[in-house]
Amino acid sequence: MSDFLSYTQQGHVVTLTMNQPETRNPLTGNTAVDEFVAAIARIEADPGVRAVILTGADPAFSAGGDIRAMRRQADPSVGPAHIREEYRAGIQRLPLALFNLEVPVIAAVNGPAMGAGLDLACMCDLRIASEKAKFAESFVKLGIIPGDGGAWLLPRLLGMARAAELAFTAEVIDAQRALEWGLVSRVVPHDELMDAARALAERIAVHPPQAMRMTKRLMREALHTRLDTLLELSAAYQALAHKTPEHAEAVAAFLEKRAPRFDQ
């Protein structure tokens, strides 16, 4: 039985729920990273999964790192090389696994997303916020840096100026400011959050899953690839897409004026 992450599936949609509400769903000092990596591998290997919702058990989305554990890292007996390896073998596995997951992921941010909790939301493709959501890139407030990829993620979502404002001030912004800045795509009443996330996931899940996975991969590659390189990859993916049964079914359904059927 999971200690941290609840995995449920309804139809083609998986919901991952961080489930340590008494400690505000921290991402360190527990089994969170191992459970996330295992869940992501399970999703990636299941062609029946077409969309994922990631949320937290109320009242928080995720408080990020376990601040109490940072006293151990400040101990003179724990050397910098050891701490570096802890990051590489620990929290840094999470952005690599989640960012590279080919199934679209929606973060349903139900409450505070602080530090690594904000960065976790940024690793997802889409973000919907409850009116109770709050966001902070709070590392500098504790005298540390975003060691989980936040310095890479935030500027790509918000632009350098707004990302710098969040990272340099460590100030908390509310859901409405997050919407204005483009950090989230919508804000909904708290009790409607999961319904809204589910509705969005279903709108994604109706489409051919292999084309969806390749589309997400292309968008991820486009973040750090030249146009000519991306066009070559797009040509290769398109050749594969044209040969899938899903493409044949989609074309047939369009010409026959009926709903397509993409069965797994």
Coordinates of C-alpha atoms in Angstrom, one line a residue, residues 7-238:
Y7 CA -3.2 6.0 -7.8
T8 CA -6.7 5.7 -9.1
Q9 CA -8.0 5.2 -12.6
Q10 CA -11.4 5.9 -14.1
G11 CA -11.6 5.1 -17.8
H12 CA -8.6 6.5 -19.6
V13 CA -7.8 9.1 -16.8
V14 CA -5.4 8.4 -13.9
T15 CA -5.6 10.6 -10.8
L16 CA -2.5 10.8 -8.6
T17 CA -3.2 12.3 -5.2
M18 CA -0.4 13.3 -2.7
N19 CA -1.8 11.9 0.5
Q20 CA 0.1 13.2 3.5
P21 CA -2.2 16.2 4.4
E22 CA -1.0 16.3 8.1
T23 CA 2.4 17.4 6.8
R24 CA 1.1 19.3 3.8
N25 CA 2.2 16.7 1.2
P26 CA 6.0 17.3 1.3
L27 CA 8.2 15.9 -1.4
T28 CA 11.3 15.1 0.7
G29 CA 11.9 13.2 3.9
N30 CA 9.5 10.4 2.7
T31 CA 8.8 8.0 -0.1
A32 CA 7.3 10.7 -2.5
V33 CA 10.0 10.6 -5.2
D34 CA 10.2 6.8 -5.4
E35 CA 6.4 6.5 -5.5
F36 CA 6.1 9.2 -8.2
V37 CA 8.8 7.5 -10.4
A38 CA 7.0 4.2 -10.0
A39 CA 3.6 5.6 -10.9
I40 CA 5.0 7.5 -13.9
A41 CA 6.6 4.3 -15.2
R42 CA 3.3 2.5 -14.7
I43 CA 1.4 5.2 -16.6
E44 CA 4.0 5.3 -19.4
A45 CA 3.7 1.5 -19.9
D46 CA -0.1 1.5 -20.0
P47 CA -1.5 2.5 -23.5
G48 CA -4.9 2.8 -22.0
V49 CA -3.9 5.9 -20.0
R50 CA -4.6 9.0 -22.0
A51 CA -4.5 11.8 -19.3
V52 CA -3.3 12.3 -15.8
I53 CA -4.5 14.6 -13.0
L54 CA -2.1 15.4 -10.2
T55 CA -3.5 16.9 -7.0
G56 CA -3.0 17.0 -3.2
A57 CA -5.1 16.0 -0.3
D58 CA -6.5 19.2 1.3
P59 CA -5.5 21.6 2.7
A60 CA -2.3 21.9 0.6
F61 CA -1.1 20.9 -2.9
S62 CA 2.5 20.5 -1.6
A63 CA 4.6 22.4 0.9
G64 CA 7.7 21.3 -1.1
G65 CA 10.7 20.2 0.9
D66 CA 10.7 19.0 4.5
I67 CA 12.3 22.0 6.3
R68 CA 12.9 20.0 9.4
A69 CA 15.2 17.7 7.5
M70 CA 17.4 20.6 6.4
R71 CA 19.0 20.8 9.8
R72 CA 20.7 17.5 9.1
Q73 CA 22.0 18.9 5.8
A74 CA 23.5 21.9 7.6
D75 CA 25.3 19.6 10.1
P76 CA 29.1 20.0 9.5
S77 CA 29.5 16.2 9.5
V78 CA 27.4 16.0 6.2
G79 CA 29.7 17.1 3.4
P80 CA 28.7 19.0 0.2
A81 CA 29.5 16.0 -2.0
H82 CA 27.1 13.9 -0.1
I83 CA 24.3 16.5 -0.3
R84 CA 24.8 16.9 -4.0
E85 CA 24.5 13.1 -4.5
E86 CA 21.3 13.1 -2.4
Y87 CA 19.7 15.7 -4.7
R88 CA 20.8 13.8 -7.8
A89 CA 19.5 10.4 -6.5
G90 CA 16.5 12.0 -4.8
I91 CA 14.3 15.0 -5.7
Q92 CA 16.0 15.5 -9.1
R93 CA 14.6 12.2 -10.4
L94 CA 11.1 13.7 -10.1
P95 CA 11.4 16.5 -12.7
L96 CA 13.2 14.2 -15.1
A97 CA 10.5 11.5 -14.8
L98 CA 7.4 13.8 -14.8
F99 CA 8.6 16.2 -17.4
N100 CA 9.4 13.3 -19.8
L101 CA 6.1 11.4 -19.3
E102 CA 4.5 11.4 -22.7
V103 CA 0.9 11.3 -21.3
P104 CA -0.5 14.8 -20.7
V105 CA -0.6 15.8 -17.0
I106 CA -2.9 18.3 -15.4
A107 CA -2.0 19.8 -12.0
A108 CA -5.1 20.5 -10.0
V109 CA -3.7 22.9 -7.5
N110 CA -6.0 22.7 -4.5
G111 CA -4.1 24.8 -2.0
P112 CA -0.6 26.2 -1.3
A113 CA 2.1 25.1 -3.7
M114 CA 5.4 26.2 -2.1
G115 CA 9.0 25.8 -3.2
A116 CA 9.3 22.4 -4.7
G117 CA 5.5 22.2 -4.6
L118 CA 5.3 25.0 -7.1
D119 CA 8.0 23.5 -9.2
L120 CA 6.1 20.2 -9.2
A121 CA 3.1 22.0 -10.6
C122 CA 5.3 23.5 -13.3
M123 CA 6.5 20.1 -14.3
C124 CA 3.0 19.4 -15.5
D125 CA 1.6 20.4 -18.9
L126 CA -1.5 22.3 -17.6
R127 CA -2.4 23.9 -14.3
I128 CA -5.9 24.5 -12.9
A129 CA -6.1 26.3 -9.5
S130 CA -8.7 26.3 -6.8
E131 CA -9.5 29.8 -5.4
K132 CA -7.6 28.6 -2.3
A133 CA -4.4 28.0 -4.2
K134 CA -1.3 30.0 -3.4
F135 CA 2.2 29.8 -5.0
A136 CA 5.7 30.7 -3.9
E137 CA 9.2 30.0 -5.2
S138 CA 10.4 30.3 -1.6
F139 CA 13.9 28.7 -1.7
V140 CA 15.9 31.9 -1.2
K141 CA 13.9 32.7 1.9
L142 CA 15.6 29.6 3.5
G143 CA 19.0 30.5 2.1
I144 CA 19.0 27.8 -0.6
I145 CA 18.3 27.6 -4.3
P146 CA 15.7 25.7 -6.4
G147 CA 17.5 22.4 -6.6
D148 CA 14.7 20.6 -8.4
G149 CA 14.7 22.4 -11.7
G150 CA 12.6 25.4 -10.9
A151 CA 15.2 27.8 -12.4
W152 CA 14.7 26.0 -15.7
L153 CA 10.9 25.6 -15.5
L154 CA 9.7 28.9 -14.3
P155 CA 11.3 31.2 -16.9
R156 CA 9.9 29.0 -19.7
L157 CA 6.4 29.4 -18.2
L158 CA 6.4 33.0 -17.1
G159 CA 9.2 34.7 -18.9
M160 CA 12.4 35.7 -17.2
A161 CA 11.2 38.9 -15.5
R162 CA 8.2 37.3 -13.7
A163 CA 10.1 34.2 -12.9
A164 CA 12.9 36.3 -11.4
E165 CA 10.3 38.3 -9.3
L166 CA 9.0 35.1 -7.8
A167 CA 12.4 33.6 -7.2
F168 CA 14.1 36.7 -5.9
T169 CA 11.4 37.9 -3.6
A170 CA 10.1 34.5 -2.4
E171 CA 6.7 36.3 -2.1
V172 CA 3.4 34.3 -2.1
I173 CA 1.0 35.0 -5.0
D174 CA -2.6 34.1 -4.9
A175 CA -4.6 32.1 -7.6
Q176 CA -5.8 35.3 -9.3
R177 CA -2.3 36.7 -9.8
A178 CA -1.2 33.2 -11.0
L179 CA -3.9 33.4 -13.6
E180 CA -2.9 36.9 -14.7
W181 CA 0.7 35.8 -15.1
G182 CA -0.2 32.7 -17.0
L183 CA 1.0 30.3 -14.4
V184 CA -2.4 28.6 -14.4
S185 CA -5.0 28.5 -17.2
R186 CA -8.0 28.9 -15.0
V187 CA -9.2 29.4 -11.4
V188 CA -12.3 27.7 -10.2
P189 CA -14.2 27.4 -6.9
H190 CA -12.5 25.0 -4.5
D191 CA -15.3 22.4 -4.6
E192 CA -15.4 22.4 -8.4
L193 CA -11.6 21.9 -8.9
M194 CA -11.6 18.2 -9.5
D195 CA -14.7 18.3 -11.7
A196 CA -13.0 21.0 -13.8
A197 CA -9.7 18.9 -14.0
R198 CA -11.6 15.8 -14.9
A199 CA -13.6 17.6 -17.6
L200 CA -10.3 18.9 -19.1
A201 CA -8.7 15.4 -18.9
E202 CA -11.7 13.9 -20.7
R203 CA -11.4 16.5 -23.5
I204 CA -7.8 15.3 -23.9
A205 CA -8.5 11.6 -23.6
V206 CA -11.0 11.5 -26.5
H207 CA -8.2 11.9 -29.0
P208 CA -5.9 9.2 -30.5
P209 CA -3.5 8.4 -27.6
Q210 CA -0.4 7.7 -29.8
A211 CA -0.7 11.0 -31.6
M212 CA -1.2 12.7 -28.3
R213 CA 1.9 11.2 -26.8
M214 CA 4.0 12.1 -29.8
T215 CA 2.6 15.7 -29.8
K216 CA 3.6 16.1 -26.2
R217 CA 7.1 14.8 -26.9
L218 CA 7.5 17.2 -29.8
M219 CA 6.4 20.2 -27.6
R220 CA 8.9 19.1 -24.9
E221 CA 11.7 18.8 -27.5
A222 CA 10.8 22.2 -29.0
L223 CA 11.9 23.8 -25.7
H224 CA 15.5 23.2 -26.4
T225 CA 15.8 22.1 -30.0
R226 CA 16.5 24.1 -33.2
L227 CA 13.7 24.4 -35.7
D228 CA 15.4 22.3 -38.4
T229 CA 16.0 19.5 -35.9
L230 CA 12.5 19.6 -34.7
L231 CA 11.1 19.5 -38.2
E232 CA 13.2 16.3 -38.9
L233 CA 11.8 14.7 -35.7
S234 CA 8.3 15.9 -36.7
A235 CA 8.6 14.2 -40.1
A236 CA 9.6 11.0 -38.5
Y237 CA 6.8 11.1 -36.0
Q238 CA 4.3 12.0 -38.7

